[in-house]
Coordinates of C-alpha atoms in Angstrom, one line a residue:
M5 CA 110.8 104.7 75.7
E6 CA 111.8 102.0 78.2
K7 CA 109.4 99.8 80.1
I8 CA 109.7 97.5 83.1
V9 CA 107.1 94.9 83.9
N10 CA 106.4 93.0 87.2
E11 CA 106.4 89.2 87.4
Q12 CA 102.6 89.0 87.0
G13 CA 102.6 91.1 83.8
D14 CA 99.9 93.5 85.0
I15 CA 102.0 96.4 86.2
Y16 CA 104.3 98.3 83.8
K17 CA 106.6 101.2 84.5
Y18 CA 107.4 103.4 81.5
I19 CA 110.5 105.6 81.4
F20 CA 110.6 108.4 78.8
S21 CA 113.9 110.2 78.6
T22 CA 115.9 112.4 76.3
D23 CA 119.2 114.3 76.8
D24 CA 117.5 117.0 78.9
V25 CA 114.5 115.4 80.6
I26 CA 113.1 112.2 82.2
M27 CA 109.5 111.2 83.0
E28 CA 108.1 108.1 84.6
A29 CA 104.6 106.7 84.3
V30 CA 102.9 103.5 85.6
F31 CA 100.3 101.4 83.9
V32 CA 98.2 99.0 85.9
N33 CA 95.7 96.5 84.4
Q34 CA 94.0 94.6 87.2
K35 CA 90.4 95.1 88.2
S36 CA 90.5 98.3 86.2
I37 CA 93.0 100.1 84.0
S38 CA 94.9 103.0 85.4
I39 CA 97.8 105.3 84.3
S40 CA 99.8 107.4 86.8
C41 CA 101.8 110.0 84.9
S42 CA 104.4 112.6 85.8
V43 CA 103.8 116.4 85.7
M44 CA 107.4 117.3 86.5
S45 CA 110.9 115.9 85.9
G46 CA 111.9 115.5 89.6
C47 CA 110.0 117.7 92.1
P48 CA 110.8 120.9 94.1
M49 CA 108.8 120.0 97.2
G50 CA 111.5 117.8 98.7
C51 CA 109.3 115.4 100.6
R52 CA 111.6 113.4 102.8
M53 CA 109.9 110.1 101.9
C54 CA 110.0 110.6 98.2
G55 CA 112.8 109.8 95.7
A56 CA 111.4 112.2 93.1
G57 CA 112.0 115.1 95.5
K58 CA 115.7 114.6 95.7
N59 CA 116.2 116.7 92.6
F60 CA 114.2 118.9 90.3
L61 CA 114.9 119.5 86.7
R62 CA 111.8 121.3 85.2
N63 CA 108.1 121.3 84.8
L64 CA 106.7 119.2 82.0
T65 CA 104.7 120.7 79.2
A66 CA 101.1 119.8 78.5
D67 CA 102.3 117.9 75.4
E68 CA 104.7 115.8 77.5
I69 CA 102.0 115.0 80.0
V70 CA 99.5 113.9 77.3
Q71 CA 102.3 112.0 75.5
Q72 CA 102.8 109.7 78.4
V73 CA 99.1 108.5 78.3
D74 CA 99.0 108.3 74.5
E75 CA 102.2 106.3 74.2
I76 CA 101.2 103.9 77.0
L77 CA 97.8 103.2 75.5
K78 CA 99.4 102.7 72.1
D79 CA 102.0 100.3 73.5
Q80 CA 99.2 98.4 75.3
D81 CA 97.2 98.3 72.1
L82 CA 94.3 100.1 73.8
L83 CA 93.9 103.3 71.8
L84 CA 90.9 102.0 69.9
T85 CA 89.1 100.3 72.8
I86 CA 89.9 102.3 75.9
N87 CA 86.8 104.6 75.6
K88 CA 84.6 101.5 75.6
M89 CA 85.9 100.3 78.9
K90 CA 83.9 100.9 82.1
S91 CA 86.7 101.7 84.4
F92 CA 89.7 103.8 83.3
Q93 CA 91.5 106.4 85.4
I94 CA 94.4 108.7 84.7
S95 CA 96.1 110.2 87.8
F96 CA 98.7 113.0 88.0
S97 CA 100.5 111.5 90.9
N98 CA 103.7 109.7 89.7
M99 CA 106.2 112.5 89.9
G100 CA 105.9 116.2 90.6
E101 CA 103.4 118.5 92.3
P102 CA 100.5 119.3 89.9
L103 CA 99.5 122.6 91.5
L104 CA 103.0 124.0 91.0
N105 CA 102.6 123.3 87.2
W106 CA 99.0 124.2 87.0
D107 CA 98.7 125.7 83.5
A108 CA 100.3 122.7 81.8
V109 CA 98.3 120.3 84.0
E110 CA 95.0 121.9 83.4
T111 CA 95.7 122.1 79.6
A112 CA 96.6 118.4 79.6
I113 CA 93.5 117.4 81.6
R114 CA 91.2 119.2 79.2
R115 CA 92.9 117.6 76.2
L116 CA 92.8 114.2 77.8
H117 CA 89.1 114.6 78.7
T118 CA 88.4 115.3 75.0
K119 CA 90.4 112.3 73.9
Y120 CA 89.3 109.9 76.6
P121 CA 85.9 111.2 77.9
T122 CA 85.2 108.2 80.1
A123 CA 88.4 108.5 82.0
Q124 CA 88.4 109.5 85.7
L125 CA 91.0 112.3 86.0
I126 CA 92.7 112.3 89.4
I127 CA 94.6 115.3 90.7
S128 CA 96.8 114.2 93.6
T129 CA 98.5 117.1 95.5
I130 CA 100.6 117.5 98.7
G131 CA 98.8 120.8 99.2
P132 CA 101.3 123.6 98.5
N133 CA 100.4 126.9 100.1
I134 CA 99.5 128.9 97.0
E135 CA 96.2 130.5 96.2
K136 CA 95.2 130.8 92.6
P137 CA 95.6 127.1 91.5
Y138 CA 92.9 126.1 94.0
E139 CA 90.4 128.5 92.5
K140 CA 91.3 127.2 89.0
L141 CA 91.0 123.6 90.3
L142 CA 87.5 124.3 91.5
K143 CA 86.5 125.7 88.2
L144 CA 88.0 122.8 86.3
S145 CA 86.2 120.3 88.6
K146 CA 82.9 122.1 87.8
D147 CA 83.6 122.0 84.1
I148 CA 84.6 118.3 84.0
P149 CA 82.7 115.9 86.3
Q150 CA 85.4 113.3 85.9
V151 CA 88.0 115.3 87.8
N152 CA 88.7 114.0 91.3
L153 CA 90.8 115.5 94.0
Q154 CA 93.2 113.8 96.4
F155 CA 95.4 115.3 99.1
T156 CA 98.5 113.4 100.4
L157 CA 98.9 114.1 104.1
H158 CA 101.8 111.9 105.3
K159 CA 101.4 113.3 108.9
A160 CA 98.5 114.1 111.3
S161 CA 100.0 117.3 112.6
D162 CA 101.1 120.6 110.9
I163 CA 104.5 120.6 112.7
E164 CA 105.4 117.1 111.5
R165 CA 104.0 117.8 108.0
D166 CA 106.2 120.9 107.7
W167 CA 109.2 118.8 108.8
S168 CA 108.5 116.1 106.2
I169 CA 108.1 118.6 103.4
P170 CA 111.0 121.0 103.9
N171 CA 111.4 122.8 100.6
K172 CA 108.0 124.5 100.1
K173 CA 105.3 125.8 102.4
V174 CA 102.3 123.6 102.6
L175 CA 98.7 124.2 103.7
Y176 CA 97.7 123.6 107.3
L177 CA 95.6 120.6 107.7
S178 CA 92.7 122.8 108.6
Q179 CA 93.1 124.7 105.3
I180 CA 93.0 121.3 103.4
R181 CA 89.8 120.6 105.3
D182 CA 88.3 123.9 104.3
I183 CA 89.3 123.6 100.6
G184 CA 87.9 120.0 100.7
I185 CA 84.6 121.1 102.1
L186 CA 84.2 123.8 99.4
W187 CA 85.3 121.4 96.7
N188 CA 82.8 118.8 97.9
R189 CA 80.0 121.4 98.2
V190 CA 80.5 122.4 94.6
T191 CA 81.1 119.0 93.0
L192 CA 79.2 116.7 95.4
R193 CA 82.2 114.3 95.2
L194 CA 84.3 113.0 98.1
V195 CA 87.9 114.2 98.5
Q196 CA 90.4 111.4 99.1
L197 CA 93.1 111.7 101.7
N198 CA 96.2 109.5 101.1
Y199 CA 98.1 108.6 104.2
T200 CA 101.4 106.8 104.2
V201 CA 101.8 104.8 107.4
D202 CA 105.1 104.8 109.1
A203 CA 106.3 103.8 112.6
N204 CA 105.5 107.3 114.1
N205 CA 102.4 108.7 112.5
S206 CA 99.4 106.5 113.3
N207 CA 99.1 106.1 117.0
S208 CA 95.7 106.7 118.7
A209 CA 96.3 110.5 119.0
D210 CA 97.2 110.8 115.3
L211 CA 94.1 108.9 114.3
S212 CA 91.9 111.0 116.6
M213 CA 93.2 114.2 115.0
L214 CA 92.4 112.9 111.6
R215 CA 88.9 111.9 112.6
N216 CA 88.3 115.2 114.3
L217 CA 89.5 117.3 111.3
F218 CA 88.0 115.4 108.4
S219 CA 84.3 114.5 108.2
P220 CA 83.2 111.3 106.5
V221 CA 80.6 113.4 104.7
V222 CA 83.3 115.1 102.7
F223 CA 86.5 112.9 102.9
S224 CA 87.6 109.3 102.3
F225 CA 90.9 107.8 103.4
A226 CA 93.4 105.5 101.6
F227 CA 96.1 104.0 103.8
H228 CA 99.3 102.2 102.8
F229 CA 102.7 101.6 104.3
I230 CA 105.6 103.8 103.3
Y231 CA 107.9 102.3 100.7
P232 CA 111.6 102.9 100.3
T233 CA 113.0 105.2 97.7
D234 CA 116.1 103.0 97.0
R235 CA 116.3 99.6 95.3
I236 CA 115.5 97.2 98.1
K237 CA 112.7 94.6 97.8
E238 CA 110.9 94.9 101.1
P239 CA 109.0 97.9 102.5
A240 CA 110.9 100.0 105.0
F241 CA 108.0 99.6 107.5
T242 CA 105.2 97.0 107.9
D243 CA 103.1 96.6 110.9
E244 CA 99.8 94.7 110.3
E245 CA 98.7 95.3 113.9
Q246 CA 99.0 99.0 113.3
M247 CA 96.9 98.7 110.2
Q248 CA 94.3 96.8 112.2
Q249 CA 94.3 99.6 114.7
I250 CA 93.5 102.0 111.9
R251 CA 90.7 99.8 110.7
E252 CA 89.1 99.8 114.1
S253 CA 89.6 103.5 114.6
F254 CA 87.2 104.6 111.8
D255 CA 83.6 103.5 112.0
F256 CA 81.3 102.5 109.2
T257 CA 80.5 106.1 108.3
Y258 CA 84.0 106.5 106.8
H259 CA 85.0 105.4 103.3
I260 CA 88.3 103.7 104.0
S261 CA 90.6 101.8 101.6
F262 CA 93.9 99.9 102.2
V263 CA 96.1 99.7 99.1
N264 CA 99.0 97.8 100.6
D265 CA 98.7 94.9 98.2
L266 CA 98.9 97.0 95.1
C267 CA 101.7 99.1 96.5
E268 CA 103.7 96.0 97.4
Q269 CA 103.3 94.7 93.8
Q270 CA 104.3 98.1 92.4
S271 CA 107.3 98.4 94.7
T272 CA 109.0 95.3 93.2
I273 CA 109.8 97.5 90.1
G274 CA 110.0 100.9 91.9
A275 CA 106.5 101.9 90.6
V276 CA 105.0 103.3 93.8
P277 CA 104.5 107.0 93.3
G278 CA 107.6 108.8 94.5
Q279 CA 110.0 105.8 94.3
A280 CA 111.4 107.0 91.0
W281 CA 114.4 104.7 90.9
E282 CA 115.2 105.3 87.2
T283 CA 114.7 109.1 87.7
Q284 CA 117.1 109.2 90.6
E285 CA 119.8 107.4 88.6
W286 CA 119.3 109.6 85.6
M287 CA 119.4 112.7 87.7
K288 CA 122.6 111.5 89.4
Q289 CA 124.3 110.9 86.0
H290 CA 122.9 114.2 84.6
L291 CA 124.1 116.3 87.6
E292 CA 127.5 114.6 87.6
K293 CA 128.0 115.5 83.9
E294 CA 127.2 119.2 84.7

């Protein structure tokens, strides 16, 4: 296990690797404690803005998913105290699409809930166009109230979303809306929509489409700039005026958050979900050997 820490000492990136697999996970200890773990080694979705999607090795097992959380808590000397803390979350968002590895992810979530019953368990998906995992996700969310659901949109139109995720078919935005409405009706919890802001996806027409599709009764939004997948220090795109336009486009009925500050801190060590610097290097070496 290798770890990399930011200058402030409150964000750690952990790299777990053997001869045949690599996993990355991120630990953040700021206002609350969070762990973002991988569910795959690489990813088959091929999202154009994601370094993890450049190669796909294999799905991770439930043991490997749980191992990331256990090893990080052990390294941070938190195993004995984490269940006493008020705010602790585990997200399945660092690398890989959880709904394409559903059986292992569900098994891992049930085991993690038993071990860490106070943890919020966050499933973050791009929304692959497959049927059964959504039914199983709904049942899991009914069984475990700590399970939360996030969709990453990237784009405000189906055509642009299809272009940005070339390797696998994804749900139409209207299908994400319908699944979110059903999930909210059953769980009484909001569905979070993650939106990475670039130079071409947040004009007034884009924002209008988002508002028209996604009701504030069911959905919340989290916005941040898109970050590069290679080792450079600055974001590929920053436009504070554009962020201000987003703020002004959603009225008080919407639950809106902006996570640029955290993402900027994470990006200094390649710890924004999808950056996967070490995984990209490991994959390159691995593929060259083959």
